[in-house]
Coordinates of C-alpha atoms in Angstrom, one line a residue:
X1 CA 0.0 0.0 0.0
X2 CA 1.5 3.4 -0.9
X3 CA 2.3 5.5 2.2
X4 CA 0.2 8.4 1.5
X5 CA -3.0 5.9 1.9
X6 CA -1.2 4.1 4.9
X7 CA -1.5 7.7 6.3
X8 CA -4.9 8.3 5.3
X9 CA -6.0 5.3 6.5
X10 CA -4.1 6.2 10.4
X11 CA -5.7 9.7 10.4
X12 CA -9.0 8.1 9.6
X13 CA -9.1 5.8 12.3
X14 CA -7.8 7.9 14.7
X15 CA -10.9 10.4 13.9
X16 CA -13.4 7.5 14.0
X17 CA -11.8 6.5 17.3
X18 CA -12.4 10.4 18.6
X19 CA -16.2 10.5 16.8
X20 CA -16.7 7.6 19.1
X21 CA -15.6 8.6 22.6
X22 CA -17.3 12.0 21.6
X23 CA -20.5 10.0 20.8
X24 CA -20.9 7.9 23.7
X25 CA -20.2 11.0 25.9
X26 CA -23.1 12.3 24.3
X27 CA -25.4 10.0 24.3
X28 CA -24.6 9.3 28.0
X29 CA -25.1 13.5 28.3
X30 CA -28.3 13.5 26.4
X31 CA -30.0 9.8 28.0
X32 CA -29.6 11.6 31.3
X33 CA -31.2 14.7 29.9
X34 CA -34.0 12.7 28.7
X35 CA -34.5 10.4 31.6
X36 CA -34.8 13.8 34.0
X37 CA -37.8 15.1 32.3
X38 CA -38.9 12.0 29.9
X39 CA -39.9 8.5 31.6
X40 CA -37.3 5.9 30.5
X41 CA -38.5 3.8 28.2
X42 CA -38.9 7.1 25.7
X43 CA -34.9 7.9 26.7
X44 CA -34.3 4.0 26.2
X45 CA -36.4 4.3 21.9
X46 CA -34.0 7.8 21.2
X47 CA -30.7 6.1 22.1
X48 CA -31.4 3.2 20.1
X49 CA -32.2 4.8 16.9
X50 CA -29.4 6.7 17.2
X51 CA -27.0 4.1 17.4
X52 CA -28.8 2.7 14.7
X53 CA -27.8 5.9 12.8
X54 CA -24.0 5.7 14.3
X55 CA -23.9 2.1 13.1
X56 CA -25.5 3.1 9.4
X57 CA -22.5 5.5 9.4
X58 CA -19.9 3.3 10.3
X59 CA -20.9 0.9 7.8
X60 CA -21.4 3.3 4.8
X61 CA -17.4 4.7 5.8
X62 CA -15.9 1.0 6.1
X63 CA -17.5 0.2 2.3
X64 CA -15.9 3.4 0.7
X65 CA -12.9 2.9 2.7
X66 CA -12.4 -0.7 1.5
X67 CA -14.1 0.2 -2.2
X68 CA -11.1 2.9 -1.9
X69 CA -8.3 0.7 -1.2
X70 CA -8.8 -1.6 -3.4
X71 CA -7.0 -1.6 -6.8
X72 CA -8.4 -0.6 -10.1
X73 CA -7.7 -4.1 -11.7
X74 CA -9.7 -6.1 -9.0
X75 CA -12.2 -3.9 -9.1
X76 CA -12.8 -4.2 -12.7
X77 CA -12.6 -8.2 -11.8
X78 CA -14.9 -7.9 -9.2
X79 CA -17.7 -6.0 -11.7
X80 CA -17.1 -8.6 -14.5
X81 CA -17.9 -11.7 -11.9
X82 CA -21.0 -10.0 -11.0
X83 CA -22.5 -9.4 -14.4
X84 CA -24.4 -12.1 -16.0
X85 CA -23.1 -13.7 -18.9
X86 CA -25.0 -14.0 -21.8
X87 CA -25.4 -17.7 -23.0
X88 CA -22.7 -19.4 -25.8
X89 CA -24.1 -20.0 -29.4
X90 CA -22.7 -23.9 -29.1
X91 CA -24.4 -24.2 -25.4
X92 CA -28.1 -22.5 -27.4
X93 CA -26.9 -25.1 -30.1
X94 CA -27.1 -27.8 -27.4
X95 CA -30.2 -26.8 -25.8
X96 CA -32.1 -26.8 -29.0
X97 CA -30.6 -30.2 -29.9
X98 CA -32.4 -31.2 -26.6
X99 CA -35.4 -29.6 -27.2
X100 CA -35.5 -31.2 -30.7
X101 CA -35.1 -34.7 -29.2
X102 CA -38.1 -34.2 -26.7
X103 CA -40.2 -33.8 -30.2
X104 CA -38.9 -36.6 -32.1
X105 CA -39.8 -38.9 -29.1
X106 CA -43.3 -37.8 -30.3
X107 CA -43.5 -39.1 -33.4
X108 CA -45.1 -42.1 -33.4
X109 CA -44.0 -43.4 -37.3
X110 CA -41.3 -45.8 -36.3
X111 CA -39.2 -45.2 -39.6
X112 CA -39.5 -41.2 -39.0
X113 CA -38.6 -41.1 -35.8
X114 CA -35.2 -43.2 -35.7
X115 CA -34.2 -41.1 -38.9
X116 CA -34.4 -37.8 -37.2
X117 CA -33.1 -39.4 -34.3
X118 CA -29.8 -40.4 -36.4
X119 CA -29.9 -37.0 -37.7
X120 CA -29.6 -35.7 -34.5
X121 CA -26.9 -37.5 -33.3
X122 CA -24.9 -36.5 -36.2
X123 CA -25.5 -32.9 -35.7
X124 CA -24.5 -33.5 -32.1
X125 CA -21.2 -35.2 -33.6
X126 CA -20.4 -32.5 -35.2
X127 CA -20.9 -30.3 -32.3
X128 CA -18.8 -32.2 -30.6
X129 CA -16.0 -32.2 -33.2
X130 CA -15.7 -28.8 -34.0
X131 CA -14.7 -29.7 -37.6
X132 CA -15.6 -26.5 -40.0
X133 CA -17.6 -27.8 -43.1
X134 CA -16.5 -25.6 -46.6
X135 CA -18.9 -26.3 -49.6
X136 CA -18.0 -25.6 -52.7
X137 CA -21.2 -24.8 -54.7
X138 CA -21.5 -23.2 -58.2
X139 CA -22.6 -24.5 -61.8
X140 CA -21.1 -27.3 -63.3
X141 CA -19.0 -25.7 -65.4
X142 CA -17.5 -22.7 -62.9
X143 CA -14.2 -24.6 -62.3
X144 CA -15.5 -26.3 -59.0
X145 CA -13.2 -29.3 -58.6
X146 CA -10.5 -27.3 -60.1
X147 CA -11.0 -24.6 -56.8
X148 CA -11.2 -28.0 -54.4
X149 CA -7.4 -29.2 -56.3
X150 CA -6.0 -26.3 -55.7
X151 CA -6.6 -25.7 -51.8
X152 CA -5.9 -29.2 -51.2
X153 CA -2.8 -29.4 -53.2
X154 CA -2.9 -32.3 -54.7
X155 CA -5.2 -33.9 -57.4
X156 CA -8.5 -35.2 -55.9
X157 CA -10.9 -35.2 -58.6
X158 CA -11.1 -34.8 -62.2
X159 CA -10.1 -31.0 -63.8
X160 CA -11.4 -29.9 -67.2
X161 CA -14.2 -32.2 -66.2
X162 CA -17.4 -31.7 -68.1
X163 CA -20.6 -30.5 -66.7
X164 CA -22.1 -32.9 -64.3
X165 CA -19.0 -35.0 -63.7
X166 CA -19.5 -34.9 -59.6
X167 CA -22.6 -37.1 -59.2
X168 CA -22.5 -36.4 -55.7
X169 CA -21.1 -34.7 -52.5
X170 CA -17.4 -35.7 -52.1
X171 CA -15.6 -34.8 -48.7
X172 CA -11.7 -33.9 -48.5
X173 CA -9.7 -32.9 -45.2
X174 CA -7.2 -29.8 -45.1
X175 CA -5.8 -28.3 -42.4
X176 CA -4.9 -24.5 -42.3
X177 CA -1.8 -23.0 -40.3
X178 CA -2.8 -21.1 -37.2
X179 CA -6.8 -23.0 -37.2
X180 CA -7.3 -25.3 -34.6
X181 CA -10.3 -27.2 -36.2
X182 CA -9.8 -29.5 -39.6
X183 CA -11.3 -28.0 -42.5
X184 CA -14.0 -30.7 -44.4
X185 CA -13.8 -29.5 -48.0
X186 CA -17.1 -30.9 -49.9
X187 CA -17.8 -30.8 -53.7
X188 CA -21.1 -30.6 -54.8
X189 CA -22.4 -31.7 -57.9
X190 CA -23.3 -28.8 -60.3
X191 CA -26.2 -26.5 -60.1
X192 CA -28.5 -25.2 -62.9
X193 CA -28.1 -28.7 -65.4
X194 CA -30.5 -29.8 -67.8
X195 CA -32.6 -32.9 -67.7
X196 CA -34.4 -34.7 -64.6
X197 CA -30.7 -36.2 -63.5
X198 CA -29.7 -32.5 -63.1
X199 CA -32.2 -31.1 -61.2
X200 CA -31.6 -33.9 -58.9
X201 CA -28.1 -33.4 -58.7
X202 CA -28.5 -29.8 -58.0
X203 CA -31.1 -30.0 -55.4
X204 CA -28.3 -32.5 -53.6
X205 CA -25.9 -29.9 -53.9
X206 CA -28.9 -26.9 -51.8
X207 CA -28.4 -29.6 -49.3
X208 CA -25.0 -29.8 -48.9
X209 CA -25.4 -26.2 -48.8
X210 CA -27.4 -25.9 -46.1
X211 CA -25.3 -27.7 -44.1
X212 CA -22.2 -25.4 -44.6
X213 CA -20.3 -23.4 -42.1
X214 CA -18.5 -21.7 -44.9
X215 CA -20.2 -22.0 -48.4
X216 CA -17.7 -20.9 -51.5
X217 CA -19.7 -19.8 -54.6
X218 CA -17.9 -20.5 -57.7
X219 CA -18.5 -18.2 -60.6
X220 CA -16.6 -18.0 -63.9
X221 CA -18.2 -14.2 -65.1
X222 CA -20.9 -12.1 -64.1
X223 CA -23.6 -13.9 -62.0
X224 CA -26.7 -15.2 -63.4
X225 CA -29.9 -14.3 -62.4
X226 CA -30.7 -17.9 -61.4
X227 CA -27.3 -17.5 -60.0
X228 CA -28.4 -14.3 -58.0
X229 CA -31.3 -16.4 -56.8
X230 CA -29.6 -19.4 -55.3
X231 CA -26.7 -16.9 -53.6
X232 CA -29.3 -14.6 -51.8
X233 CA -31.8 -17.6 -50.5
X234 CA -28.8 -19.2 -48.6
X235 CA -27.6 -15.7 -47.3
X236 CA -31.1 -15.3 -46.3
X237 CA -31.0 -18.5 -44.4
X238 CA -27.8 -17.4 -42.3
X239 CA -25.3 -19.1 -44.2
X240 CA -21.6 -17.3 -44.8
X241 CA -20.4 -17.0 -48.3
X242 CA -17.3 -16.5 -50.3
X243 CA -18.0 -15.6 -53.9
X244 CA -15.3 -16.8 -55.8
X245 CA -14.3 -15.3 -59.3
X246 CA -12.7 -18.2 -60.9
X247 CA -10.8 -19.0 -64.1
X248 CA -9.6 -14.8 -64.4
X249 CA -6.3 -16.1 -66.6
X250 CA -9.4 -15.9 -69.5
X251 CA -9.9 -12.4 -69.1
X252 CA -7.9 -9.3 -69.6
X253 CA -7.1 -7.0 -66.7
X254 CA -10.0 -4.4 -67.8
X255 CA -12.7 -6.9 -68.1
X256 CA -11.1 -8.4 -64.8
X257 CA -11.8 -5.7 -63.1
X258 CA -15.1 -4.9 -65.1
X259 CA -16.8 -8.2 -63.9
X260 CA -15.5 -7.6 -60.2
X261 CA -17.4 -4.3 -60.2
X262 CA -20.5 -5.8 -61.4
X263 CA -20.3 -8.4 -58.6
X264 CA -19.7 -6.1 -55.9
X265 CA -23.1 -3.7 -57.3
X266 CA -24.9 -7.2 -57.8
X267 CA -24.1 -8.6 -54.2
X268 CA -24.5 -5.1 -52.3
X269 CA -25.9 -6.2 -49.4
X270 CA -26.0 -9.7 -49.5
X271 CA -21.9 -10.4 -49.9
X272 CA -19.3 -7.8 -48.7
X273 CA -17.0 -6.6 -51.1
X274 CA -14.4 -8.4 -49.2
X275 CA -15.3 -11.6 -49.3
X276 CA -15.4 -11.8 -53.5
X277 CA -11.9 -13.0 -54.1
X278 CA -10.7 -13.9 -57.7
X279 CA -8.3 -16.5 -58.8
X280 CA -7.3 -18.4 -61.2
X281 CA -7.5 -22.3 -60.2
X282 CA -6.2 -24.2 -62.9
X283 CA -4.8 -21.5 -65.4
X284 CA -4.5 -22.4 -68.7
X285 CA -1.1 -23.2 -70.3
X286 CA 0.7 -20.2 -72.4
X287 CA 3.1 -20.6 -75.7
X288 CA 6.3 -18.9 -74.6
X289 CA 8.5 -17.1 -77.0
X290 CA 10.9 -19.9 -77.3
X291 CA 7.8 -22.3 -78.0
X292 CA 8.1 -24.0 -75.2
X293 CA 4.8 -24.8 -73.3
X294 CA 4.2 -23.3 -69.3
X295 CA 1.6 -23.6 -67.0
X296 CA 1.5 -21.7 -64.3
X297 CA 1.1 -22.4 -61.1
X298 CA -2.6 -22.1 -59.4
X299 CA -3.7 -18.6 -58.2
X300 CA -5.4 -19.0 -55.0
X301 CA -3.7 -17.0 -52.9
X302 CA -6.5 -13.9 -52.1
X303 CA -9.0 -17.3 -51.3
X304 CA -6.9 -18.7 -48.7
X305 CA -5.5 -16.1 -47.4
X306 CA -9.6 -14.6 -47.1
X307 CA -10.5 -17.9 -46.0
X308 CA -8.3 -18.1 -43.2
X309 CA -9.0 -14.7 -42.1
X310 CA -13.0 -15.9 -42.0
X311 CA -12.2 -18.8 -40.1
X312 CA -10.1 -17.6 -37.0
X313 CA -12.3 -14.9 -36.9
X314 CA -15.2 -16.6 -36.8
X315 CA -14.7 -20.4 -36.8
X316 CA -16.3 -21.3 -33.7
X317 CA -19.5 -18.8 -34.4
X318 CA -20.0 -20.1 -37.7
X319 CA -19.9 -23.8 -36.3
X320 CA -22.2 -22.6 -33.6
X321 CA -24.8 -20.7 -36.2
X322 CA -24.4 -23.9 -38.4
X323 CA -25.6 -26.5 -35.4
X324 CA -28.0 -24.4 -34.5
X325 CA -29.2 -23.3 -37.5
X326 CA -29.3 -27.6 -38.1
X327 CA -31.1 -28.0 -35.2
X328 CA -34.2 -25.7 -36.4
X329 CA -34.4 -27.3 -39.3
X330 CA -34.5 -31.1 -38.1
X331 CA -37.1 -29.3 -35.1
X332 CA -38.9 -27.7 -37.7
X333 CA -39.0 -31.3 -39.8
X334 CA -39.8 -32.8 -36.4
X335 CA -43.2 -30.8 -35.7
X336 CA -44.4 -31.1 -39.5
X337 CA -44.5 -34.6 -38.6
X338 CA -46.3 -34.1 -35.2
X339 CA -48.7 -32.1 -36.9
X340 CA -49.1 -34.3 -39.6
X341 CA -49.6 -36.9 -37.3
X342 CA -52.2 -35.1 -35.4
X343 CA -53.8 -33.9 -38.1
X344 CA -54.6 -37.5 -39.1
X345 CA -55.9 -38.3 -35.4
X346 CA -58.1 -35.5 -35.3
X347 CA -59.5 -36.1 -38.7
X348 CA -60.2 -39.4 -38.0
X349 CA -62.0 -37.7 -34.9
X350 CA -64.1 -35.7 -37.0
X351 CA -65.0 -37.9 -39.3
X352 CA -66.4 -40.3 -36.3
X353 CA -68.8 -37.2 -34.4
X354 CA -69.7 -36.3 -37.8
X355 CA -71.6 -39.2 -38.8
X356 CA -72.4 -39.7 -34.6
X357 CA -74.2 -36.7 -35.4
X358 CA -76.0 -37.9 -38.5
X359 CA -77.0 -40.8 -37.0
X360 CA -78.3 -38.7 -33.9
X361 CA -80.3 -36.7 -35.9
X362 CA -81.4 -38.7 -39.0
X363 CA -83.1 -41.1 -36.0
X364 CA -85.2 -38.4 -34.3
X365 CA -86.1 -36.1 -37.6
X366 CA -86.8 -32.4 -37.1
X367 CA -88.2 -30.1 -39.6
X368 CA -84.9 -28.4 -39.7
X369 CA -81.6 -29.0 -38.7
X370 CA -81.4 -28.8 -34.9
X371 CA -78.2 -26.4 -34.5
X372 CA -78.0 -27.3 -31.0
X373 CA -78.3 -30.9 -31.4
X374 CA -75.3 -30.9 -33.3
X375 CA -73.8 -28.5 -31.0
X376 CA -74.4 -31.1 -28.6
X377 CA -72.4 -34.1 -30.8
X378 CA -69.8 -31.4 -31.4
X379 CA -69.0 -30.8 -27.8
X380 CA -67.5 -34.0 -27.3
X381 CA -65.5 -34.1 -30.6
X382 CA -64.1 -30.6 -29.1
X383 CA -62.8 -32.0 -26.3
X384 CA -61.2 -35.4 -28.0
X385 CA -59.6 -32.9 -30.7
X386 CA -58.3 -31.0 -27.6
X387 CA -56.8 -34.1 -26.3
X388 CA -54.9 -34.8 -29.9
X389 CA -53.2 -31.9 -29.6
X390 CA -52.9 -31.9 -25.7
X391 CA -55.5 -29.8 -24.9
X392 CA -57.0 -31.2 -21.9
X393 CA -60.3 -29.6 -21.9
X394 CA -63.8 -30.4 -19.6
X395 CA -67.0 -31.3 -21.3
X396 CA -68.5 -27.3 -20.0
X397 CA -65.3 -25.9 -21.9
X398 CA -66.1 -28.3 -25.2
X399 CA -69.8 -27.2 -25.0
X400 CA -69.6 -23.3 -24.9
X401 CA -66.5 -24.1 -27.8
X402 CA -69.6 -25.8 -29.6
X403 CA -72.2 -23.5 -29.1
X404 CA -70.3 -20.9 -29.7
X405 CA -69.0 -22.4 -33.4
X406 CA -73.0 -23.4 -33.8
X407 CA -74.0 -19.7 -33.2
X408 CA -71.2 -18.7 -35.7
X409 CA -72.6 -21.3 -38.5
X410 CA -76.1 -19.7 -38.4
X411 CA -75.0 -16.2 -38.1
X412 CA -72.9 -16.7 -41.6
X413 CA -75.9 -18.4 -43.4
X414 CA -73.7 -21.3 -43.5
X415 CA -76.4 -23.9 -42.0
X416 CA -78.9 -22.7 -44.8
X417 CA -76.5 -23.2 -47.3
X418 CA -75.5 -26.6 -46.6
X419 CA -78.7 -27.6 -46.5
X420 CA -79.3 -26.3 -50.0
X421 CA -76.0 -28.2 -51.1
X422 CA -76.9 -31.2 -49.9
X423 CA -80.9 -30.5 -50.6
X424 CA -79.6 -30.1 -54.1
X425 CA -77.2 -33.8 -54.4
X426 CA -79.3 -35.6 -52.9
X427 CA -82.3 -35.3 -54.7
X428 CA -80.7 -36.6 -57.7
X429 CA -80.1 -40.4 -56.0
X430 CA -82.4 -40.5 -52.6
X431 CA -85.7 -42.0 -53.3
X432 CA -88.3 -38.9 -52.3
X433 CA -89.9 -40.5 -49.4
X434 CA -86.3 -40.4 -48.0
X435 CA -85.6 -36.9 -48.4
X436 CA -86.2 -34.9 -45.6
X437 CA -84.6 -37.5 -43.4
X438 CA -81.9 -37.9 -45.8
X439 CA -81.0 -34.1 -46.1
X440 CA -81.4 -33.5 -42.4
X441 CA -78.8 -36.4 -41.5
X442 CA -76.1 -35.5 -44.0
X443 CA -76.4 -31.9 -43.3
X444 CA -75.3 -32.4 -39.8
X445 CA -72.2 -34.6 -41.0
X446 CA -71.5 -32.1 -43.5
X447 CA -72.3 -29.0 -40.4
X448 CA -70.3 -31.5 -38.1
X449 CA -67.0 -31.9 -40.9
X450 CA -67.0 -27.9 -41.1
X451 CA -67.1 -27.3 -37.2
X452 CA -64.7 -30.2 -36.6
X453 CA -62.1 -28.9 -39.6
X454 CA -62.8 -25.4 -37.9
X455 CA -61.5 -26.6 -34.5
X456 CA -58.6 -28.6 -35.8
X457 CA -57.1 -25.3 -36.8
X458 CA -57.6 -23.5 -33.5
X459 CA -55.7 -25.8 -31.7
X460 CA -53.0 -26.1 -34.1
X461 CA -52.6 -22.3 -33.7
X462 CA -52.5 -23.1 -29.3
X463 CA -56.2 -22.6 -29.0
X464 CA -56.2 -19.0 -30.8
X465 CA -58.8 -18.6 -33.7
X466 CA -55.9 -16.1 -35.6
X467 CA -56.4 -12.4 -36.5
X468 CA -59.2 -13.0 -38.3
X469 CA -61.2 -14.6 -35.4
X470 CA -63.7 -18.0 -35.4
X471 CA -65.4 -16.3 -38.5
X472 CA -62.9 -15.9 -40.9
X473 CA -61.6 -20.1 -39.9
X474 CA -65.3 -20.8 -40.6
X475 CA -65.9 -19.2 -43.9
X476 CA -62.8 -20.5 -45.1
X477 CA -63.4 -24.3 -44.0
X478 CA -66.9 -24.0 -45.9
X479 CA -65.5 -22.8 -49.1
X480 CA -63.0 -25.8 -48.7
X481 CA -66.2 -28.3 -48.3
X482 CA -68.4 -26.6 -50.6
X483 CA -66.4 -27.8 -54.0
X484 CA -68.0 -30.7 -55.9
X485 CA -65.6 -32.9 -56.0
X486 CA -65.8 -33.4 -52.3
X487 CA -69.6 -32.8 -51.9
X488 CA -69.9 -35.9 -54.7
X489 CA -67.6 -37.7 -52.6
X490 CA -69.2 -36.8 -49.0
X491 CA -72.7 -37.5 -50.5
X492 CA -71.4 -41.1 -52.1
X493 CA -70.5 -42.0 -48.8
X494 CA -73.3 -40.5 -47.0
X495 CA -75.3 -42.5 -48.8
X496 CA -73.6 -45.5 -47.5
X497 CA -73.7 -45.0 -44.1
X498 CA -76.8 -42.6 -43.8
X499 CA -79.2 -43.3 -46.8
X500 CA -78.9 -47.3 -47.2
X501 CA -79.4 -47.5 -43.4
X502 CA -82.4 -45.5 -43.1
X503 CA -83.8 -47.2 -46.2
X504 CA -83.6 -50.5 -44.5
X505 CA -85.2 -49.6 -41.6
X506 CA -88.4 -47.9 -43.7
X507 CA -88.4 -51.2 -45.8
X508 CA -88.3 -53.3 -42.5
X509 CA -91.1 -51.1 -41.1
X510 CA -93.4 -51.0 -44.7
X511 CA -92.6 -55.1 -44.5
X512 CA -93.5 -55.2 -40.9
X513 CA -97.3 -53.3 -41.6
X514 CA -98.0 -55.4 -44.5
X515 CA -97.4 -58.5 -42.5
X516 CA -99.1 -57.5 -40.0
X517 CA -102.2 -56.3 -42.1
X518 CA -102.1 -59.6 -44.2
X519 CA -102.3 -61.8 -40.6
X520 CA -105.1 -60.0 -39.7
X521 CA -107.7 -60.5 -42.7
X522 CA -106.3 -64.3 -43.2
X523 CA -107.5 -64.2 -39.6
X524 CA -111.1 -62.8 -40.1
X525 CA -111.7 -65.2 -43.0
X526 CA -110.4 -67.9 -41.4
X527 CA -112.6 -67.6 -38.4
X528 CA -116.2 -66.5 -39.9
X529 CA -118.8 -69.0 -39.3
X530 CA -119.3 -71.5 -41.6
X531 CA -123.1 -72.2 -42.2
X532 CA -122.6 -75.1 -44.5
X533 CA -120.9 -76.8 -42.3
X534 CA -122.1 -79.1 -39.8
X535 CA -121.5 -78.9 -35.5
X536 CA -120.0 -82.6 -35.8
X537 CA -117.1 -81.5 -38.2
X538 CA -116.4 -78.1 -36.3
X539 CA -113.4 -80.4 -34.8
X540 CA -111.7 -81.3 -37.9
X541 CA -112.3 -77.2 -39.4
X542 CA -110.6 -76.0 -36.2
X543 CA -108.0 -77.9 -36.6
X544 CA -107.5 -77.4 -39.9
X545 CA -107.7 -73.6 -39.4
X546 CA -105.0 -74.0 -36.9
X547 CA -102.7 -75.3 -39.7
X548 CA -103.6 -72.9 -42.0
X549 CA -102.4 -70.6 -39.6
X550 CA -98.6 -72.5 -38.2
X551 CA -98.3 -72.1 -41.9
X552 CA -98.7 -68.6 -42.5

């Protein structure tokens, strides 16, 4: 400690030893004041809260004193400690692997489910690895492989190749002088190539490119516009780009530089200047004066050298963004498949209530549909669609859902309308003494398919109808229903399990009268009198009768 604060700090103490003895001379002074024309216990409540005060004091000096003391470096030290640090990129890359894994437990498709698994244990691999991924993307005939040769430094695929030669993503290692991490170099197939075998290849090559911590864009002039395209939907997407002029030995200096500026205006804003780097991978040979044949050596010098600069930068970031960036993707593939999954569930839900509803009211015919009868039916389908999507809901919650939806159908018009759409397909198959039943029972499936559809979506969107509210999710399902295809479809099968049904039971019933009504007048002729006949041989026509009617 210096002497001047050793010095300080004597003097200090010294005082605080003199504030005291003053102090408690005083407050002995003043307590006996008190006490002589105060009772006690007021003299005792004042001497506390002033040594309250004294001790506040004391404490307040002793913090400065020690916050004074202490060096500037600690102190500094001290602050950084107590300020919370924000969470790494790889540890959020970790947490969302996690999260990801919690989802794919979900899916119940076997094959689906261990795929994504794999997937994820790759991505956690990699994480683990560190290794930095470089893709080499471009069209098939921007020089590529030539770019790969050249940074490795030795030959590892075909040069002067033609288009389409790389069927498919080929890996090489490199490491780079002051970069801890090994450098996977992958060439992809070419980009932009005719014919069905193309398109393939190139959409394996987007992939490869997704997956990319550092993605070098080959181009051999000016970029394309489907070029342009390609470049600025993987920059949108996060991923880090190099564009790489290749093959400048072909051009002059002045269009050199010409095609460089058009890059740099093209890629403003979506590629810094800095990272479009020209070279020359595999430079053509040159006639020299004496006839002799050279080939220079590779240009690839500004790549590297912005490569590496990109890479200890950024390496560990760019892995980070890349895993995590992975990790959306497989949890965004992950909850397409629970959706889908659900989605099947709860139509399958749907298309159980909505002919429970039919069946409900075809049964018990009213002169109209019965909106609250269906509302009724529809409660429970709300609260088995809730469960689907884990939505635990009570029957009172399902029921003012229902009603509410019901209220919604006739306020739009829609109930009317269905039952002029189904009024109108039916009568062209349903015999007529079936009709009113008929329409009344398939226009409650068909209300019950709308309501159900209706629902499906407000529990997809976490029990929120959306900005346009229950009516807009509604109108939208109807016009989805209302198409012919599907109401010649819904109809056919209605007519399986409503119409056939319900003509059965009228034919049973018709069968069952006629019967009846045919028993009954067999009866009465059977048991008139007969005058001819004589009292002696009533036995034998009784019994004879009788037979006549075991038979019937």
């Amino acid at each position: 400690m210096p002497t001047s604060r050793l010095l300080t700090l004597i003097l200090g103490l010294c005082l605080i030893l003199l504030l005291i003895i003053w102090l408690i001379s005083s407050l002995s002074w003043l307590y006996s004041q008190i006490s002589w024309y105060a009772p006690p216990v007021l003299a005792n409540l004042l001497v506390l809260l002033l040594v309250i005060l004294i001790g506040i004091v004391i404490f307040a000096f002793v913090y400065y004193l020690i916050l004074y003391t202490t060096p500037k470096s600690k102190r500094r030290k001290g602050s950084k400690a107590k300020v919370k640090i924000p969470v790494v990129k790889s540890e959020a890359a970790s947490e969302s692997l996690k999260a990801v894994k919690q989802q794919v437990i979900q899916i119940q498709d076997e094959v689906a489910r261990q795929a994504l698994l794999s997937r994820s244990q790759e991505i956690e691999a990699s994480l683990a690895r560190g290794d930095v991924k470089v893709v080499v993307f471009g069209t098939g005939s921007a020089g590529k492989t030539s770019v790969v040769n050249a940074l490795i430094g030795r030959m590892v695929g075909r040069v002067e190749a033609p288009m389409g030669s790389t069927k498919a993503g080929e890996t090489y290692h490199l490491k780079m002088q002051g970069l801890e991490q090994e450098i996977l170099i992958t060439d992809t197939p070419g980009i932009l190539e005719a014919g069905v075998a193309g398109t393939e290849r190139g959409q394996l090559a987007r992939v490869f490119a997704t997956e990319a911590n550092l993605l070098l864009f080959v181009v051999d002039n000016d970029l394309q516009n489907s070029e342009y395209t390609a470049l600025k939907s993987l920059a949108e997407i996060g991923k880090r780009s190099l564009v790489v002029f290749n093959k400048i030995d072909l051009y002059t200096e002045e269009d050199k530089e010409a095609i460089l500026v058009r890059l740099r205006e093209r890629l403003l804003g979506v590629v810094s200047k800095m990272d479009i780097v020209a070279i020359a991978a595999n430079p053509q040979s040159v006639r020299l004066e004496s006839g002799e044949m050279y080939l220079p050596e590779p240009d690839t010098m500004p790549l590297i050298r912005r490569m590496a600069a990109v890479l200890r930068a950024e390496g560990e970031d760019l892995i980070a963004d890349n895993i995590l960036l992975q990790s959306q993707r497989l949890g965004e593939e992950a909850r397409r498949l629970i959706d889908t999954q659900r989605r099947r569930q709860a139509d399958k839900v749907v298309e159980r209530f909505q002919w429970i509803g039919a069946g409900v009211i075809a049964v018990t015919p009213l002169p109209v549909v019965d909106v609250l009868a269906t509302a009724a039916v529809n409660a429970q389908m709300v609260v088995e669609i809730g469960k689907v999507y884990g939505c635990e809901l009570n029957l009172e919650r399902g029921q003012e859902l229902a009603m509410s939806l019901a209220k919604t159908l006739a306020g739009l018009g829609i109930v009317e309308g269905v039952i002029k759409i189904i009024s109108t397909a039916l009568q062209l198959t349903v015999a007529t003494f079936l009709i009113g039943k008929a329409i009344q029972g398939v226009s409650a499936a068909y209300l019950t398919r709308i309501a159900g559809k209706s629902f499906i979506e407000y529990f997809r969107q976490n029990q929120d109808w959306g900005d346009g509210g229950m009516t807009e999710v509604v109108q939208r399902q109807f016009q989805l229903v209302k198409k012919d295809e599907f109401v010649k479809s819904f109809v056919k099968d209605a007519i399986t399990k409503i119409v056939e049904p319900l003509t059965n039971i009228y034919s049973a019933d018709e069968e069952a009268e006629t019967e009846e009504e045919y028993y009954e007048e067999e009866a009465k002729i059977n048991y008139q009198p007969q005058p001819s006949k004589k009292v002696d041989d009533y036995d034998d026509w009784e019994t004879e009768s009788r037979a006549k009617r075991e038979d019937w």
